[in-house]
mmCIF file of C-alpha atoms and ligand atoms in Angstrom:
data_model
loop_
_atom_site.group_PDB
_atom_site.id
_atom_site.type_symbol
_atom_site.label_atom_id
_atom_site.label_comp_id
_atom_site.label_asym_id
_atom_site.label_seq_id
_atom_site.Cartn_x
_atom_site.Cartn_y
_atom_site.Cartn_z
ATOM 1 C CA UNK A 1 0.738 -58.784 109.109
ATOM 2 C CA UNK A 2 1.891 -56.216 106.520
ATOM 3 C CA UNK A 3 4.926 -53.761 106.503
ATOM 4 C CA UNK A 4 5.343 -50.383 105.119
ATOM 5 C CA UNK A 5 5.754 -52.111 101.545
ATOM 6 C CA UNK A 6 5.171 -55.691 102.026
ATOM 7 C CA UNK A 7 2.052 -57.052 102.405
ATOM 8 C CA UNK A 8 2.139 -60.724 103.333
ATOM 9 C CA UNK A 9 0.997 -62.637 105.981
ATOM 10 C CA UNK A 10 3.555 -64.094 108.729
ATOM 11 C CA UNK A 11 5.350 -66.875 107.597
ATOM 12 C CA UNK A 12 4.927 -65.958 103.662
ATOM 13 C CA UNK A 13 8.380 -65.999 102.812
ATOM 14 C CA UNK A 14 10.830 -68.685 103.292
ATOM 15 C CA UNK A 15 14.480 -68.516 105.133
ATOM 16 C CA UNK A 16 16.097 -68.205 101.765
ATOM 17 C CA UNK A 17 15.353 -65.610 99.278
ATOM 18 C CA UNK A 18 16.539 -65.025 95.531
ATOM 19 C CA UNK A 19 16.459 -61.326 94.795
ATOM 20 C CA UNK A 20 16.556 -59.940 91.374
ATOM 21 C CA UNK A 21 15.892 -55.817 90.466
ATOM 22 C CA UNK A 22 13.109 -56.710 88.286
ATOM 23 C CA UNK A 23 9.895 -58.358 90.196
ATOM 24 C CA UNK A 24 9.166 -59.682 86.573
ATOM 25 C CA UNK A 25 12.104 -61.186 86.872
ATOM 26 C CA UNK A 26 11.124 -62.860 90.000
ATOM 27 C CA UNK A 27 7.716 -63.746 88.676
ATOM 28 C CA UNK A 28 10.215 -65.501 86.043
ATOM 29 C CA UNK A 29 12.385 -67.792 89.014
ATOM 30 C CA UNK A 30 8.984 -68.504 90.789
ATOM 31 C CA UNK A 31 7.307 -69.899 87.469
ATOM 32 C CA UNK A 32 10.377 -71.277 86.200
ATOM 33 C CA UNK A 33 12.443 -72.803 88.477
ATOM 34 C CA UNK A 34 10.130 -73.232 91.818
ATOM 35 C CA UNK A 35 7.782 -75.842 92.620
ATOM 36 C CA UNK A 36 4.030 -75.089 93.895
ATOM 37 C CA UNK A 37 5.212 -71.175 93.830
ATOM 38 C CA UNK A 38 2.506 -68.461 95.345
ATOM 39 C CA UNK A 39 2.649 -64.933 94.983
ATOM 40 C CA UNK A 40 2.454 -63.372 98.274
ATOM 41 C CA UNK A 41 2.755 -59.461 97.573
ATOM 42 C CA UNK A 42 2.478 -57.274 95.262
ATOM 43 C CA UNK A 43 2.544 -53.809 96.983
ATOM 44 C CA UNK A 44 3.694 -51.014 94.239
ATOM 45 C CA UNK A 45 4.386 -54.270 91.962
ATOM 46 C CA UNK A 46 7.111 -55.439 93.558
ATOM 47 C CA UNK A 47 6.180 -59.173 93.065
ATOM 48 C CA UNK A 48 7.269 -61.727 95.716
ATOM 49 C CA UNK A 49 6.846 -65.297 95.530
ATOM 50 C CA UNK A 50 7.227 -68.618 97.703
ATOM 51 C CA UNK A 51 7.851 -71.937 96.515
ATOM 52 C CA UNK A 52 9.902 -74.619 96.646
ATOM 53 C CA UNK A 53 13.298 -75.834 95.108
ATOM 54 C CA UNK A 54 14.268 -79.645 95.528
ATOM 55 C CA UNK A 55 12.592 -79.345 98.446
ATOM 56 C CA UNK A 56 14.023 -76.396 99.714
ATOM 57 C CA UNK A 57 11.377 -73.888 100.770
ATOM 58 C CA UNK A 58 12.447 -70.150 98.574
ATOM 59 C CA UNK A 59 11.466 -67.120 97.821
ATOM 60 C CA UNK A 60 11.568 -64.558 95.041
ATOM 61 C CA UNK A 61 10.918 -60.890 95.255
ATOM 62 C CA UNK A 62 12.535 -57.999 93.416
ATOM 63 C CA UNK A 63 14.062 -55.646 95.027
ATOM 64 C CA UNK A 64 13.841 -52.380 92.142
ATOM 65 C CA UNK A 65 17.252 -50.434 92.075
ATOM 66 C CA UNK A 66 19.466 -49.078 93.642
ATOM 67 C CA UNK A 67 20.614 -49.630 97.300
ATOM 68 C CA UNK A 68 17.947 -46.915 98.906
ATOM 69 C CA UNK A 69 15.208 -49.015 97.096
ATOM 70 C CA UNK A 70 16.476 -52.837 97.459
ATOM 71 C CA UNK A 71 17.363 -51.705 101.655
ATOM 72 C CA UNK A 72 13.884 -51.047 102.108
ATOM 73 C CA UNK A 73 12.783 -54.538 101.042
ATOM 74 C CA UNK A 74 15.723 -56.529 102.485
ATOM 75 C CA UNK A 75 15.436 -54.866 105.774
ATOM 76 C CA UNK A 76 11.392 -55.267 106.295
ATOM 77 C CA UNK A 77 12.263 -59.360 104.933
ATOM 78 C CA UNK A 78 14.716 -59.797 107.353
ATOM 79 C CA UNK A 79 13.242 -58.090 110.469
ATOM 80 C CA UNK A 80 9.786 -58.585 109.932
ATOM 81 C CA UNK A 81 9.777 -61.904 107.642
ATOM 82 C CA UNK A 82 12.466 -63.308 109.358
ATOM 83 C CA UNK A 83 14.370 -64.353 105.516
ATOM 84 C CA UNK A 84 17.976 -65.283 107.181
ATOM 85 C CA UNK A 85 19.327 -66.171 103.549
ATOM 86 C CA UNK A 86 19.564 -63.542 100.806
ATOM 87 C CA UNK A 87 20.816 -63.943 97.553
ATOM 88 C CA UNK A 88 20.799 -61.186 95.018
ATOM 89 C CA UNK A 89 20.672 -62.690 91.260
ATOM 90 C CA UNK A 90 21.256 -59.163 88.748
ATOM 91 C CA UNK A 91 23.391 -58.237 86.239
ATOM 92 C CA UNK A 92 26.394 -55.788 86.148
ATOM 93 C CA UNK A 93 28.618 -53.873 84.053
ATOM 94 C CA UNK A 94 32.100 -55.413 83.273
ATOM 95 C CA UNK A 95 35.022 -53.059 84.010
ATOM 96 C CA UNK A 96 38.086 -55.777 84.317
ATOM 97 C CA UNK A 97 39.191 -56.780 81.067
ATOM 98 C CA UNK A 98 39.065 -60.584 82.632
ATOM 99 C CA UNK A 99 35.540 -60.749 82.819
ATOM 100 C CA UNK A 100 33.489 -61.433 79.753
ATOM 101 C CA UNK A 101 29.673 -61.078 78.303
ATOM 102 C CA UNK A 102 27.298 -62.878 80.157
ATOM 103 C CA UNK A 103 30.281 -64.070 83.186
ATOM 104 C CA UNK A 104 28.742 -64.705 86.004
ATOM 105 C CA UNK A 105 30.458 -62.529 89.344
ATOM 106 C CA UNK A 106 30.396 -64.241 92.844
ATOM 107 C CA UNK A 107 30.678 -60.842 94.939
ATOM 108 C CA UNK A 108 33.423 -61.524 97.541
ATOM 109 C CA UNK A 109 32.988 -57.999 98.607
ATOM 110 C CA UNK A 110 31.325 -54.515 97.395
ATOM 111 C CA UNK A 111 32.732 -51.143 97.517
ATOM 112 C CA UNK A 112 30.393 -48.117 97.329
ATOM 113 C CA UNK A 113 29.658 -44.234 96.492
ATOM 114 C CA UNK A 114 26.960 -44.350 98.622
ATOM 115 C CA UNK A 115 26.887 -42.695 101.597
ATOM 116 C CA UNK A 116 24.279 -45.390 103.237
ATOM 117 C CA UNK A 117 27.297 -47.402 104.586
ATOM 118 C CA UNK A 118 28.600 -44.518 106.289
ATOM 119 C CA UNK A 119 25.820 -43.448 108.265
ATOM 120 C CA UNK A 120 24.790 -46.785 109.197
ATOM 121 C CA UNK A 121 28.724 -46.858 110.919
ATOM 122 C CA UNK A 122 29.021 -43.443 112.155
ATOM 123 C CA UNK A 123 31.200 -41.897 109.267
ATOM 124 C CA UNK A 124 33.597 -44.944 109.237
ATOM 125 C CA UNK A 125 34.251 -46.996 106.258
ATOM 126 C CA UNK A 126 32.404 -50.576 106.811
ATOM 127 C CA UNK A 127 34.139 -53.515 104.440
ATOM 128 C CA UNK A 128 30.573 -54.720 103.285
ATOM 129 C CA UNK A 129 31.699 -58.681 102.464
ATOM 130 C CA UNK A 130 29.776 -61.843 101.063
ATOM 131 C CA UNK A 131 28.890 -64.525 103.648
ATOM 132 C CA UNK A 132 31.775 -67.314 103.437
ATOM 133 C CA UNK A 133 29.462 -70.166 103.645
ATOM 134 C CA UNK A 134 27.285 -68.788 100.847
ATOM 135 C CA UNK A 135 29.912 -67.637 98.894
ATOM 136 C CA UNK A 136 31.611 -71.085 99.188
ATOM 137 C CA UNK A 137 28.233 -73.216 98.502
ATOM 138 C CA UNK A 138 28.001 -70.850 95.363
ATOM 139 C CA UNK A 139 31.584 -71.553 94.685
ATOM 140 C CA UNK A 140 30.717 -75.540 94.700
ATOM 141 C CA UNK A 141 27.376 -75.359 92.699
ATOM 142 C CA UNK A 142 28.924 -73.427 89.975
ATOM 143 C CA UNK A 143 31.663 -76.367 89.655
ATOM 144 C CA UNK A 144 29.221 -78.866 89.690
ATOM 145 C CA UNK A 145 26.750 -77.217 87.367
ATOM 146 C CA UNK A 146 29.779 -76.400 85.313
ATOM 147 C CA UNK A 147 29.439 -72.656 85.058
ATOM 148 C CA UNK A 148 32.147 -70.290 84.844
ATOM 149 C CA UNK A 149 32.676 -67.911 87.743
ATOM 150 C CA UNK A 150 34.502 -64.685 88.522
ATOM 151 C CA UNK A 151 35.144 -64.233 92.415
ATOM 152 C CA UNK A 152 36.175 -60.540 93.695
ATOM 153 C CA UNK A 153 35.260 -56.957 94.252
ATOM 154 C CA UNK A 154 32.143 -55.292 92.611
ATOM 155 C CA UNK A 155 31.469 -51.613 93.026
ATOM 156 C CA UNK A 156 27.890 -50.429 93.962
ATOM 157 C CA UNK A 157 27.075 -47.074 92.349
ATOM 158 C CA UNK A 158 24.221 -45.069 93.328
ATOM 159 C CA UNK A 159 24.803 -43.436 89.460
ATOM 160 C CA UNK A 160 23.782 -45.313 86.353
ATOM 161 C CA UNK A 161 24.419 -42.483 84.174
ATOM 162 C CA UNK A 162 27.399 -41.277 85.765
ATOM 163 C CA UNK A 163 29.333 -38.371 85.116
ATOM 164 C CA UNK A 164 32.520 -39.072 87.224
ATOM 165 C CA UNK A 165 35.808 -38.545 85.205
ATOM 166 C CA UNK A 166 38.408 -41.285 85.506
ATOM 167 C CA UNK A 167 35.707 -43.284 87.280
ATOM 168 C CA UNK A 168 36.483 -46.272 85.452
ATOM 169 C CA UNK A 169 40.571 -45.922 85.660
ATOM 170 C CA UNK A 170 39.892 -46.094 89.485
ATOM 171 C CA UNK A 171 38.114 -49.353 89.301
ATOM 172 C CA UNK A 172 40.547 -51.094 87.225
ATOM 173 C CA UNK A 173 43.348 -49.759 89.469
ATOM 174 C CA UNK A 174 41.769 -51.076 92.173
ATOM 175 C CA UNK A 175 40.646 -54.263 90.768
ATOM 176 C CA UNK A 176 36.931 -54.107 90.682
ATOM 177 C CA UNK A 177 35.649 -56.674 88.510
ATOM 178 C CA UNK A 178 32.252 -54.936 87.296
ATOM 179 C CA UNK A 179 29.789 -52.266 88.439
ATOM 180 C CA UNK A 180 26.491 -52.426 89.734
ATOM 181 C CA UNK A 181 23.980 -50.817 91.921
ATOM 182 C CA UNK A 182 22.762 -52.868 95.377
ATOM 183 C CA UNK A 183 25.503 -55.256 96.551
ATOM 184 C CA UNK A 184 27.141 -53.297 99.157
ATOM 185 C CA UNK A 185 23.689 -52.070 100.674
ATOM 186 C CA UNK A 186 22.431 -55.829 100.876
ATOM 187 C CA UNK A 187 25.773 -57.107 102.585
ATOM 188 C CA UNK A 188 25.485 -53.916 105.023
ATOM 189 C CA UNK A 189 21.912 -54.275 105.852
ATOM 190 C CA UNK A 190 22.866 -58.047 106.595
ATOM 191 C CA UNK A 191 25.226 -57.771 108.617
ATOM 192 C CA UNK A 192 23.643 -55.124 110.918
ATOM 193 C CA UNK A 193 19.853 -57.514 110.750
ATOM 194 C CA UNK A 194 22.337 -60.934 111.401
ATOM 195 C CA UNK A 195 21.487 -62.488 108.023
ATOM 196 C CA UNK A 196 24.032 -63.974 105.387
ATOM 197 C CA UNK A 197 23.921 -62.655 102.155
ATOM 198 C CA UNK A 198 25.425 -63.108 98.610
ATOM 199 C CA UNK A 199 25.087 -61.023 95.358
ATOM 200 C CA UNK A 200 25.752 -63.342 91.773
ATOM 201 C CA UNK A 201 25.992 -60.859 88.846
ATOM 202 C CA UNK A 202 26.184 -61.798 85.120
ATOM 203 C CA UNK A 203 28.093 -59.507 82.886
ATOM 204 C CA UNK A 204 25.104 -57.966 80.930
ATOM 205 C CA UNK A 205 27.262 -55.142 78.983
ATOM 206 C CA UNK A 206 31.211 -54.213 79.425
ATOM 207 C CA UNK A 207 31.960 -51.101 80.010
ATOM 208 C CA UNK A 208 35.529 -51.461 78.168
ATOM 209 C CA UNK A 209 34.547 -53.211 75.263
ATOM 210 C CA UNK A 210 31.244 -51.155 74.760
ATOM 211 C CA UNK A 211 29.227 -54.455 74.183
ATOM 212 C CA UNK A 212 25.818 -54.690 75.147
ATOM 213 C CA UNK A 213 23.680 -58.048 75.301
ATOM 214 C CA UNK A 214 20.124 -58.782 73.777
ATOM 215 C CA UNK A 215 17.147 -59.509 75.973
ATOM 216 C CA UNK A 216 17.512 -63.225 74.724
ATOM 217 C CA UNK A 217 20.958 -63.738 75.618
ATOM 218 C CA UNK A 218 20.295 -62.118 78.805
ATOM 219 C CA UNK A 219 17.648 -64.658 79.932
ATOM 220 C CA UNK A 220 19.909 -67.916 78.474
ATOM 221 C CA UNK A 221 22.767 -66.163 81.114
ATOM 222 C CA UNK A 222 20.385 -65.085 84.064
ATOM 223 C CA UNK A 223 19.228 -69.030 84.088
ATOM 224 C CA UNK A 224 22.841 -69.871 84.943
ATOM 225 C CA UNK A 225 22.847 -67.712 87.628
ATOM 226 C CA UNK A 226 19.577 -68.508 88.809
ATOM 227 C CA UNK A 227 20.383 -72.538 89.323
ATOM 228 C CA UNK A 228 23.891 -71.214 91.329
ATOM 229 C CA UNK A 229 22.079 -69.487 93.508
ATOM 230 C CA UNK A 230 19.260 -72.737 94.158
ATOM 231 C CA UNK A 231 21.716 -75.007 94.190
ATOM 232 C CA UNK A 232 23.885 -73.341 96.935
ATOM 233 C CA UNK A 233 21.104 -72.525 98.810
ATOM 234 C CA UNK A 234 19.601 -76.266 98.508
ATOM 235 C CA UNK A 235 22.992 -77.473 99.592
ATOM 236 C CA UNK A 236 23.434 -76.184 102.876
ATOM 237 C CA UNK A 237 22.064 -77.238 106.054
ATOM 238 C CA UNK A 238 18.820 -75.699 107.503
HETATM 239 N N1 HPA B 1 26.104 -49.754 85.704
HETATM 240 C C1 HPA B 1 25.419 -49.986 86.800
HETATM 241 N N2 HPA B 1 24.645 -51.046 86.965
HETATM 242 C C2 HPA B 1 24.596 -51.930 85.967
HETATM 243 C C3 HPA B 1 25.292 -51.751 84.794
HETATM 244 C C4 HPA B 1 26.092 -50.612 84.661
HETATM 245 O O1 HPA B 1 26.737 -50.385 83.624
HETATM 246 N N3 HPA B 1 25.012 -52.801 83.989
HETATM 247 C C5 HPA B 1 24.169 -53.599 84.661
HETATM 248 N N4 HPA B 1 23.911 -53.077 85.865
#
């Protein structure tokens, strides 16, 4: 069986699936942090792997960026792969003052600029939201692994480079904690293909403070994140 831009047999990928931007990056979880981990595609090198985690059959494929690019992989996973779990692992942009370098964000929710929302529900504005039970067993594994979390609103921009004024005075008056670029496509997309999903993002540069982390320190903080995301998913019932 292969899809438009997955080529994998049936039964390739496992219920629960870590998704970072970079596929290097899941070539990274799969060697790292999964047991007896296969590759199983590499169409247009977007690396996906399947392993295991405590036991816990997982998977690891990135998802490029941007919502138009990560939609196209989370919708042929779900539909076609039949992944029921998703959990994003990127980075972000800080914008609240509160959060800090290298934070870690459990999305409760995602507002967008994109228009993708919209035409999936005909012009309205959908409330694109995390799924409570991952969200909670995220909640729990950061406590026990003793990592610091942020929970609340991100922002999914379709512009990196954007040239919006008072952009960020909107987001702080509205709370948003950071900015990044796929989180309300993947809770959309979810919701409409019945799967739960979750997006964890580390601060990887403010866009307040004007800091900006090294490559190093970005690993050493996407590790945290990483074991979050395995240990909620290896915590909840099949
Ligand atoms: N903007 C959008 N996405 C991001 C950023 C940012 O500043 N940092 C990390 N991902």
């Amino acid at each position: 069986m292969a899809t438009p831009h997955i080529s994998a047999p049936e039964g390739a990928f496992a219920e629960s699936i870590l998704l970072p931007g970079d596929p290097l990056r899941a070539r990274y979880i799969a060697e790292n942090f999964l047991e007896d981990a296969v590759e199983v595609t590499s169409v247009r090198n977007m690396l996906g792997f399947t392993g295991s985690y405590r036991g816990t059959p997982v998977s690891a494929m990135g998802t490029g960026m941007g919502i138009p690019s990560a939609a196209i992989y989370i919708t042929e996973l779900i539909r076609f792969y039949g992944v029921k779990r998703l959990v994003r692992v990127g980075t972000c942009g800080g914008i609240s003052p509160d959060v800090k370098m290298r934070e870690a964000i459990l999305a409760i929710g995602a507002c967008t600029d994109s228009t993708t929302n919209r035409r999936r529900y005909n012009g309205w504005d959908y409330a694109p939201t995390a799924d409570f039970g991952l969200l909670r067993a995220a909640a729990d594994a950061a406590d026990r692994l003793g990592i610091k979390t942020h929970m609340g609103n991100l922002h999914s921009s379709d512009l990196f480079y954007s040239g919006y004024e008072n952009t960020l005075e909107i987001w702080q008056r509205m709370g948003i904690l950071a900015v990044e670029m796929e989180a309300a496509g993947l809770y959309t997309i979810a919701a409409e293909e019945r799967a739960a999903a979750l997006a964890i993002a580390t601060v990887s540069d403010h866009l307040v403070t004007g800091e900006v982390s090294s490559s190093e320190e970005r690993e050493g903080t996407f590790d945290g994140m990483v074991r979050i995301a395995l240990e909620a998913l290896h915590s909840l019932p099949e």
